Each structure stands twice: as C-alpha cells, then as structure tokens.
Amino acid sequence: MEIVLGSSSPRRKELMKLIGYEFVIAVPSINEEITESNPVKYVKTIVNKKGSFIANNFPTSIIVCADTIVVKNNLILGKPKNKDEAFEMIKKLQNNVHSVYTAVLIQYGKYKKVYVEKTKVYIDPLLDTEIEQYVNTNEPYDKAGGYAIQGIFGKHINKINGDYYNVMGLPINIVYKEIEKIKKGEIYEI
C-alpha cells in the first residue's frame, strides 16, 4: 500500500520517517487564507481541502495530511511572512501559555478520519533583544506561530501539556494507529 504525505513540511517528512514508513510526497495546492475564527473548524477545513486535493491524484493510496496553527487569546497565528511579523508573534507568545492545534487527516478510499490534537505550550519571559536575536535566524519563517519546539527556540519553552509531536506538526501516535488499522484490514469503507 502506497502512503502519500500531503505536505511540504520538512518536519512532517522527518516524523513520518521516524514512525518507519516509506512514503511519497505530494504537495497540495490550496488557499490557506485564514477566514475562520474557530481554530478547530479552521484546521479541519484546511486539512480536508488538502486531503481532497491529494485524493484526486492518488485515489488508491493511504493519504496523510495535516495542518498546524498556534492560537493565543482566540487569535490564530499562521506562519510569519517577515521579520516584523515574526517579532510580533513571539512577543505575543512570550511569558504566557498558548495552544497548538494540529488537524490530521488519514484517508484510504472512502475511509476518512480527521483528528484534532491540542497541546498547551508555556513560554518563558523574553527580552526584546532575545526575540530580535531569534527572528534573525531562519527558524521562524516556515512555522505556525514563528517557532519550532525542536529548534533553537526550544530553550524558551518552559513546559507543555499534550503531545510534543503535535507541536512539531504531526501527532505521530494517531497517524501510526490509523495507518496500521488500514494495513491490517480493520477498516471496511474502501
């Protein structure tokens, strides 16, 4: 059974390899503009769009798609577009708690499951000079909320409540269980 990862994220690719699966990558071309204010609805909408796009090209494959956002005070933070935006995002997140939501879609034929995982992340207080130093790296610019828990910024994360891999962009336990269910023939909606 071919597995298709519908993502351009290097972290999701790394996490799929960590689980131990061989897979191909197909990058969905969809509009990810934030028009929905409810974080769960937003990530579900985006992941369903990604899944539909990939399923059109790989109708007999196991499809894995995900979308991750950071939410602070009901404000959805996507990927920063520039240094100023990255600075403002980190400034909002520092010295407080925020939530990371990842929607994961697993699809095989007519079988489709969408899960939304939530993790709370606590960030230490930061000086403006520390934020400036961080945004001058290349790390913030392709990540929701402008940081990577597994990267340079990890030293500022005090604790998390929830799935570490969810914050990286792919809750691997969910993905593993669903793919194994499909491979063992435990689903019947093909």
Tab-separated table of C-alpha atoms in Angstrom, residues 53-59:
chain	number	residue	atom	x	y	z
A	53	PHE	CA	-6.592	17.761	-3.486
A	54	ILE	CA	-4.276	14.781	-2.878
A	55	ALA	CA	-7.045	12.147	-3.208
A	56	ASN	CA	-7.794	13.355	-6.745
A	57	ASN	CA	-4.282	12.336	-7.779
A	58	PHE	CA	-3.828	9.282	-5.525
A	59	PRO	CA	-7.255	7.600	-5.240
